[in-house]
CSV table of C-alpha atoms in Angstrom, one decimal:
chain,number,residue,atom,x,y,z
A,1,UNK,CA,-19.2,51.4,-102.9
A,2,UNK,CA,-16.3,53.8,-102.7
A,3,UNK,CA,-17.1,57.4,-103.7
A,4,UNK,CA,-14.7,59.3,-106.0
A,5,UNK,CA,-13.7,61.4,-103.0
A,6,UNK,CA,-12.8,58.3,-101.0
A,7,UNK,CA,-10.8,57.0,-103.9
A,8,UNK,CA,-9.0,60.3,-104.3
A,9,UNK,CA,-8.1,60.3,-100.6
A,10,UNK,CA,-6.7,56.8,-100.8
A,11,UNK,CA,-4.5,57.7,-103.9
A,12,UNK,CA,-3.2,60.8,-102.1
A,13,UNK,CA,-2.5,58.8,-99.0
A,14,UNK,CA,-0.6,56.2,-101.0
A,15,UNK,CA,1.7,59.1,-102.2
A,16,UNK,CA,1.8,60.9,-98.8
A,17,UNK,CA,4.8,63.2,-98.6
A,18,UNK,CA,5.1,63.5,-102.4
A,19,UNK,CA,3.4,65.5,-105.2
A,20,UNK,CA,0.9,63.8,-107.4
A,21,UNK,CA,0.1,65.3,-110.8
A,22,UNK,CA,-3.4,66.3,-111.7
A,23,UNK,CA,-3.1,64.1,-114.9
A,24,UNK,CA,-2.1,61.0,-112.8
A,25,UNK,CA,-5.1,61.6,-110.5
A,26,UNK,CA,-7.4,62.1,-113.5
A,27,UNK,CA,-6.2,58.9,-115.1
A,28,UNK,CA,-6.5,56.9,-111.8
A,29,UNK,CA,-10.0,58.1,-111.0
A,30,UNK,CA,-11.4,58.5,-114.5
A,31,UNK,CA,-12.5,62.1,-114.1
A,32,UNK,CA,-11.3,65.4,-115.5
A,33,UNK,CA,-8.6,67.5,-114.1
A,34,UNK,CA,-11.1,70.2,-113.5
A,35,UNK,CA,-13.1,67.7,-111.3
A,36,UNK,CA,-9.9,66.9,-109.5
A,37,UNK,CA,-9.4,70.6,-108.7
A,38,UNK,CA,-13.0,70.8,-107.3
A,39,UNK,CA,-12.4,67.8,-105.1
A,40,UNK,CA,-9.2,69.4,-103.8
A,41,UNK,CA,-11.1,72.6,-103.0
A,42,UNK,CA,-13.7,70.6,-101.1
A,43,UNK,CA,-10.9,68.9,-99.1
A,44,UNK,CA,-9.4,72.3,-98.3
A,45,UNK,CA,-12.8,73.5,-97.1
A,46,UNK,CA,-12.8,70.5,-94.7
A,47,UNK,CA,-9.5,71.7,-93.3
A,48,UNK,CA,-6.9,69.8,-95.3
A,49,UNK,CA,-3.7,71.8,-96.1
A,50,UNK,CA,-2.9,71.1,-99.7
A,51,UNK,CA,0.0,72.5,-101.8
A,52,UNK,CA,-0.9,72.9,-105.5
A,53,UNK,CA,2.3,73.5,-107.6
A,54,UNK,CA,2.2,73.9,-111.4
A,55,UNK,CA,3.9,71.0,-113.3
A,56,UNK,CA,4.3,69.1,-110.0
A,57,UNK,CA,0.8,68.5,-108.8
A,58,UNK,CA,-0.9,68.3,-105.4
A,59,UNK,CA,0.5,67.3,-102.0
A,60,UNK,CA,-1.4,67.0,-98.8
A,61,UNK,CA,0.7,68.6,-96.1
A,62,UNK,CA,-1.6,68.1,-93.2
A,63,UNK,CA,-5.0,66.5,-92.5
A,64,UNK,CA,-7.3,68.4,-90.1
A,65,UNK,CA,-7.8,67.5,-86.5
A,66,UNK,CA,-11.6,67.3,-86.8
A,67,UNK,CA,-14.2,64.6,-87.5
A,68,UNK,CA,-15.7,64.4,-91.0
A,69,UNK,CA,-16.3,61.7,-93.5
A,70,UNK,CA,-13.2,62.9,-95.3
A,71,UNK,CA,-10.9,62.8,-92.3
A,72,UNK,CA,-12.3,59.4,-91.2
A,73,UNK,CA,-11.4,58.0,-94.6
A,74,UNK,CA,-7.9,59.4,-94.4
A,75,UNK,CA,-5.5,56.6,-93.4
A,76,UNK,CA,-8.4,54.2,-92.9
A,77,UNK,CA,-7.0,50.7,-92.8
A,78,UNK,CA,-9.9,48.3,-92.0
A,79,UNK,CA,-11.4,45.5,-94.0
A,80,UNK,CA,-15.1,46.1,-93.4
A,81,UNK,CA,-15.7,48.5,-90.5
A,82,UNK,CA,-16.2,52.0,-91.7
A,83,UNK,CA,-16.1,51.3,-95.4
A,84,UNK,CA,-19.5,53.0,-95.4
A,85,UNK,CA,-19.6,56.0,-93.1
A,86,UNK,CA,-22.5,58.2,-92.2
A,87,UNK,CA,-21.3,61.3,-90.5
A,88,UNK,CA,-23.5,64.0,-88.9
A,89,UNK,CA,-22.3,67.2,-87.2
A,90,UNK,CA,-25.3,67.0,-84.9
A,91,UNK,CA,-27.9,64.3,-84.5
A,92,UNK,CA,-30.4,63.1,-81.8
A,93,UNK,CA,-28.8,59.7,-81.5
A,94,UNK,CA,-26.4,57.7,-83.7
A,95,UNK,CA,-28.1,54.6,-82.4
A,96,UNK,CA,-31.5,55.6,-83.6
A,97,UNK,CA,-30.2,56.5,-87.1
A,98,UNK,CA,-28.2,53.3,-87.3
A,99,UNK,CA,-31.2,51.1,-86.3
A,100,UNK,CA,-33.3,52.8,-89.0
A,101,UNK,CA,-30.6,52.3,-91.6
A,102,UNK,CA,-30.2,48.7,-90.6
A,103,UNK,CA,-33.9,48.2,-91.0
A,104,UNK,CA,-33.6,49.6,-94.5
A,105,UNK,CA,-30.8,47.1,-95.4
A,106,UNK,CA,-27.6,49.1,-94.6
A,107,UNK,CA,-24.5,47.0,-95.1
A,108,UNK,CA,-22.5,45.0,-92.5
A,109,UNK,CA,-19.8,47.4,-91.2
A,110,UNK,CA,-21.7,50.6,-91.8
A,111,UNK,CA,-20.9,53.2,-89.1
A,112,UNK,CA,-22.9,56.2,-88.0
A,113,UNK,CA,-20.9,58.9,-86.2
A,114,UNK,CA,-21.8,62.3,-84.9
A,115,UNK,CA,-19.8,65.2,-83.5
A,116,UNK,CA,-22.7,65.9,-81.2
A,117,UNK,CA,-25.7,64.0,-80.0
A,118,UNK,CA,-28.7,65.8,-78.5
A,119,UNK,CA,-30.3,62.6,-77.2
A,120,UNK,CA,-27.5,60.2,-76.8
A,121,UNK,CA,-28.6,56.7,-75.5
A,122,UNK,CA,-27.1,54.7,-72.7
A,123,UNK,CA,-28.3,51.4,-71.3
A,124,UNK,CA,-31.8,51.0,-69.7
A,125,UNK,CA,-33.0,54.2,-71.4
A,126,UNK,CA,-30.5,56.4,-69.7
A,127,UNK,CA,-29.2,59.5,-71.5
A,128,UNK,CA,-25.5,60.0,-72.5
A,129,UNK,CA,-24.1,63.5,-72.4
A,130,UNK,CA,-22.6,64.0,-75.9
A,131,UNK,CA,-21.4,67.6,-76.5
A,132,UNK,CA,-19.7,68.7,-79.7
A,133,UNK,CA,-16.0,68.3,-80.3
A,134,UNK,CA,-15.3,66.2,-77.2
A,135,UNK,CA,-16.1,62.6,-77.6
A,136,UNK,CA,-16.6,59.6,-79.9
A,137,UNK,CA,-20.2,58.9,-80.4
A,138,UNK,CA,-20.8,56.1,-82.9
A,139,UNK,CA,-22.9,53.1,-83.8
A,140,UNK,CA,-21.8,50.1,-85.9
A,141,UNK,CA,-24.2,47.9,-87.9
A,142,UNK,CA,-23.3,44.2,-87.7
A,143,UNK,CA,-25.0,41.4,-89.6
A,144,UNK,CA,-23.5,38.3,-87.8
A,145,UNK,CA,-23.7,34.6,-88.8
A,146,UNK,CA,-24.1,33.5,-85.2
A,147,UNK,CA,-27.5,33.2,-83.5
A,148,UNK,CA,-29.3,35.3,-80.9
A,149,UNK,CA,-28.0,33.2,-78.0
A,150,UNK,CA,-24.5,34.5,-78.7
A,151,UNK,CA,-25.5,38.1,-79.1
A,152,UNK,CA,-24.8,39.1,-75.5
A,153,UNK,CA,-21.2,37.9,-75.9
A,154,UNK,CA,-20.7,40.5,-78.6
A,155,UNK,CA,-21.0,43.3,-75.9
A,156,UNK,CA,-18.2,41.6,-73.9
A,157,UNK,CA,-16.1,41.1,-77.0
A,158,UNK,CA,-16.5,44.8,-77.9
A,159,UNK,CA,-15.4,45.8,-74.4
A,160,UNK,CA,-12.2,43.7,-74.9
A,161,UNK,CA,-11.6,45.5,-78.2
A,162,UNK,CA,-12.0,49.0,-76.6
A,163,UNK,CA,-9.8,48.2,-73.7
A,164,UNK,CA,-7.2,46.8,-76.0
A,165,UNK,CA,-7.2,50.0,-78.0
A,166,UNK,CA,-6.9,52.2,-74.8
A,167,UNK,CA,-4.0,50.1,-73.5
A,168,UNK,CA,-2.1,50.4,-76.8
A,169,UNK,CA,-2.3,54.1,-76.1
A,170,UNK,CA,-0.9,53.7,-72.6
A,171,UNK,CA,-4.3,54.0,-70.9
A,172,UNK,CA,-4.9,51.4,-68.1
A,173,UNK,CA,-8.6,51.1,-68.7
A,174,UNK,CA,-10.6,48.2,-67.2
A,175,UNK,CA,-13.9,46.5,-68.0
A,176,UNK,CA,-16.9,46.8,-65.6
A,177,UNK,CA,-19.4,44.0,-66.4
A,178,UNK,CA,-21.1,44.0,-68.7
A,179,UNK,CA,-20.8,47.1,-70.9
A,180,UNK,CA,-18.7,49.9,-69.3
A,181,UNK,CA,-15.0,50.8,-69.5
A,182,UNK,CA,-13.6,52.4,-66.4
A,183,UNK,CA,-10.4,54.4,-65.8
A,184,UNK,CA,-9.2,55.2,-62.3
A,185,UNK,CA,-12.6,54.1,-60.8
A,186,UNK,CA,-14.6,56.3,-63.1
A,187,UNK,CA,-16.6,55.6,-66.2
A,188,UNK,CA,-14.8,56.4,-69.5
A,189,UNK,CA,-16.9,54.6,-72.1
A,190,UNK,CA,-20.1,52.7,-72.5
A,191,UNK,CA,-21.4,50.1,-75.0
A,192,UNK,CA,-25.0,49.6,-76.0
A,193,UNK,CA,-26.0,46.5,-78.0
A,194,UNK,CA,-29.4,46.3,-79.6
A,195,UNK,CA,-30.6,43.5,-81.8
A,196,UNK,CA,-33.3,42.8,-84.4
A,197,UNK,CA,-33.8,39.0,-84.5
A,198,UNK,CA,-36.2,36.1,-84.8
A,199,UNK,CA,-36.0,33.0,-82.6
A,200,UNK,CA,-32.9,31.5,-84.4
A,201,UNK,CA,-31.8,34.3,-86.7
A,202,UNK,CA,-30.3,37.7,-86.2
A,203,UNK,CA,-31.3,40.3,-88.8
A,204,UNK,CA,-28.8,42.8,-87.4
A,205,UNK,CA,-27.1,44.1,-84.3
A,206,UNK,CA,-26.4,47.8,-83.7
A,207,UNK,CA,-23.4,48.3,-81.5
A,208,UNK,CA,-23.4,51.8,-79.9
A,209,UNK,CA,-20.2,53.2,-78.4
A,210,UNK,CA,-19.8,56.4,-76.4
A,211,UNK,CA,-16.4,57.5,-75.2
A,212,UNK,CA,-15.4,60.6,-73.3
A,213,UNK,CA,-12.3,62.0,-75.0
A,214,UNK,CA,-11.5,65.7,-74.6
A,215,UNK,CA,-13.9,66.9,-72.0
A,216,UNK,CA,-12.5,68.9,-69.1
A,217,UNK,CA,-14.0,68.4,-65.7
A,218,UNK,CA,-16.2,71.5,-66.0
A,219,UNK,CA,-17.7,70.1,-69.2
A,220,UNK,CA,-19.2,67.1,-67.4
A,221,UNK,CA,-22.7,67.6,-65.9
A,222,UNK,CA,-22.3,68.2,-62.1
A,223,UNK,CA,-24.3,65.1,-61.3
A,224,UNK,CA,-21.8,62.7,-62.9
A,225,UNK,CA,-18.5,64.4,-62.2
A,226,UNK,CA,-17.8,62.0,-59.3
A,227,UNK,CA,-18.7,59.0,-61.5
A,228,UNK,CA,-17.4,59.8,-65.0
A,229,UNK,CA,-14.1,60.9,-66.6
A,230,UNK,CA,-12.4,61.5,-69.9
A,231,UNK,CA,-9.0,60.8,-71.5
A,232,UNK,CA,-8.2,64.5,-71.2
A,233,UNK,CA,-9.1,64.7,-67.5
A,234,UNK,CA,-6.9,61.7,-66.8
A,235,UNK,CA,-3.9,62.5,-69.0
A,236,UNK,CA,-4.1,66.3,-69.3
A,237,UNK,CA,-3.6,66.2,-73.0
A,238,UNK,CA,-5.7,66.6,-76.1
A,239,UNK,CA,-6.5,63.5,-78.1
A,240,UNK,CA,-7.0,63.2,-81.9
A,241,UNK,CA,-10.4,61.5,-82.1
A,242,UNK,CA,-10.0,60.1,-85.7
A,243,UNK,CA,-6.8,58.3,-84.8
A,244,UNK,CA,-8.5,56.6,-81.8
A,245,UNK,CA,-11.5,55.7,-84.0
A,246,UNK,CA,-9.3,54.0,-86.5
A,247,UNK,CA,-7.5,52.1,-83.7
A,248,UNK,CA,-10.8,51.0,-82.2
A,249,UNK,CA,-12.2,49.9,-85.5
A,250,UNK,CA,-9.0,47.7,-86.1
A,251,UNK,CA,-9.3,46.2,-82.7
A,252,UNK,CA,-13.1,45.5,-83.2
A,253,UNK,CA,-12.3,43.8,-86.4
A,254,UNK,CA,-9.6,41.7,-84.8
A,255,UNK,CA,-11.7,40.6,-81.9
A,256,UNK,CA,-14.7,39.9,-84.0
A,257,UNK,CA,-12.8,37.8,-86.4
A,258,UNK,CA,-11.3,35.8,-83.6
A,259,UNK,CA,-14.7,35.4,-81.9
A,260,UNK,CA,-16.4,34.2,-85.1
A,261,UNK,CA,-13.7,31.6,-85.8
A,262,UNK,CA,-12.6,30.4,-82.4
A,263,UNK,CA,-15.6,31.1,-80.2
A,264,UNK,CA,-16.0,32.9,-76.9
A,265,UNK,CA,-13.5,31.0,-74.7
A,266,UNK,CA,-10.3,33.0,-75.5
A,267,UNK,CA,-12.3,36.3,-75.5
A,268,UNK,CA,-13.5,35.3,-72.0
A,269,UNK,CA,-10.0,34.7,-70.9
A,270,UNK,CA,-8.8,38.1,-72.1
A,271,UNK,CA,-11.9,39.7,-70.6
A,272,UNK,CA,-11.0,38.3,-67.2
A,273,UNK,CA,-7.5,39.7,-67.4
A,274,UNK,CA,-9.0,43.2,-68.2
A,275,UNK,CA,-11.8,43.1,-65.6
A,276,UNK,CA,-12.2,45.6,-62.9
A,277,UNK,CA,-12.7,44.6,-59.3
A,278,UNK,CA,-12.2,40.9,-59.9
A,279,UNK,CA,-12.5,39.1,-56.5
A,280,UNK,CA,-14.0,42.2,-54.8
A,281,UNK,CA,-17.3,42.6,-53.0
A,282,UNK,CA,-20.1,44.1,-55.1
A,283,UNK,CA,-23.7,45.1,-54.6
A,284,UNK,CA,-25.9,43.2,-57.1
A,285,UNK,CA,-29.3,44.5,-58.2
A,286,UNK,CA,-31.5,42.1,-60.3
A,287,UNK,CA,-35.1,42.5,-61.3
A,288,UNK,CA,-36.1,40.5,-58.2
A,289,UNK,CA,-33.5,41.0,-55.5
A,290,UNK,CA,-30.6,43.2,-54.1
A,291,UNK,CA,-27.7,41.5,-52.4
A,292,UNK,CA,-23.9,41.5,-51.8
A,293,UNK,CA,-21.5,39.0,-53.2
A,294,UNK,CA,-17.9,38.5,-54.4
A,295,UNK,CA,-17.4,39.2,-58.2
A,296,UNK,CA,-15.8,36.1,-59.7
A,297,UNK,CA,-15.9,37.1,-63.3
A,298,UNK,CA,-17.9,35.7,-66.2
A,299,UNK,CA,-18.8,32.2,-67.3
A,300,UNK,CA,-18.6,30.3,-70.6
A,301,UNK,CA,-21.6,32.1,-72.0
A,302,UNK,CA,-20.7,35.6,-70.6
A,303,UNK,CA,-23.0,35.3,-67.6
A,304,UNK,CA,-22.0,37.0,-64.3
A,305,UNK,CA,-20.4,34.7,-61.7
A,306,UNK,CA,-20.9,35.6,-58.1
A,307,UNK,CA,-19.8,34.0,-54.8
A,308,UNK,CA,-22.6,34.4,-52.3
A,309,UNK,CA,-22.3,34.5,-48.5
A,310,UNK,CA,-22.9,30.7,-48.3
A,311,UNK,CA,-19.9,30.1,-50.5
A,312,UNK,CA,-21.9,28.9,-53.5
A,313,UNK,CA,-21.5,30.4,-57.0
A,314,UNK,CA,-24.5,32.0,-58.6
A,315,UNK,CA,-24.8,32.7,-62.3
A,316,UNK,CA,-26.7,35.8,-63.3
A,317,UNK,CA,-27.5,37.0,-66.8
A,318,UNK,CA,-29.0,40.4,-66.1
A,319,UNK,CA,-28.0,42.6,-63.2
A,320,UNK,CA,-26.4,45.9,-62.3
A,321,UNK,CA,-23.2,46.0,-60.2
A,322,UNK,CA,-22.2,48.6,-57.7
A,323,UNK,CA,-18.7,48.5,-56.2
A,324,UNK,CA,-18.5,48.3,-52.4
A,325,UNK,CA,-15.6,50.3,-51.0
A,326,UNK,CA,-13.3,48.3,-48.8
C-alpha cells in the first residue's frame, strides 16, 4: 500500500517543473497543509531542493543523488517491482533480510536495498564486498506461478535483463554462465537466486543482485582487483545509482513478463547473443570432475552445453567455468 509520502512524491513528480499549491496537495492527499509542510521538510532533510513560495506553492528543483526510500520512489515507473521498498543505510545482507521477510509473507515485487552490506552474499557462500555509496546491493522477492524446475532459468533471465540495462547505457557487458555479468573480462555484477519450495510449488524466490558502480580501483580489495571492476573504473565517470536501479527494474519486469507468457526459448536466444566467450575453451569444475571443453552456450532448460575433446556435446546443470586464455 502506498504511503502518504510516496503519494506526495508522485503528485510532485506529475507536476515537475511547476509550482503546486499546498491546498491542492492537501486536497489530493487528504491531509492538512501543516502535514504537507512537515512532509516537505522531511524531503529537504533527505536532500531534495524545494522552493516554497507564498501563494504559488511548492516546486522540487532537484532530487538528491543518493539512495533512500524517497529518492527511489521519485520517478519510479514500474508495475510491481519496487512498489514496496525496504531501504537500509547499513545491513548485514539484503538477501538475509529479504528471505526473512518472504517467510513472513512479504508481497511479490518487494525489494530490499542497502547502501552498505557488512556480510554481502555471493554464490557458494562467498562474500561480496559492499561498501557504502559505491554499488547497488538489492534483493527482490518473487512469488512465481511456474514450478521449481523452471527456477534456475530465472537466474539466466535476470542476467539478460541486467545486460540489457547496461547496454542501454552504452556499456558492452556480457553474461558469464550462469550468474555473472562481465565487462572487459572482469566481473561487474553477480546474481544470487535462492528458493523456498515444495516438490511442485514455489513459495518464493529471492533474487539477489550486486553491482559495482562507483568504486575506484583502490576501493576494491587487493585480492580481486585483477578479477573485478566497476562502471566508474571502466568509464571514468560517476553514475547515479537510483537511475540505474529504475532502469534495471524496468528491464526485469519486461523479461519476467515475456518469460512467464512465452517461455524460455526467446530468453535463451537473447542470452546466447549476450554470452561471453561463446565458442571458446573453458576449464570446467563439477562436483566430481575437472576438465577442459568448448563452451557452446545453454540448452532449452538453461543447462550448460559443452563440446568435449571427443566432439560430443555434454549437458551440465551445475559447474563453475574458468576461461582459458588463448
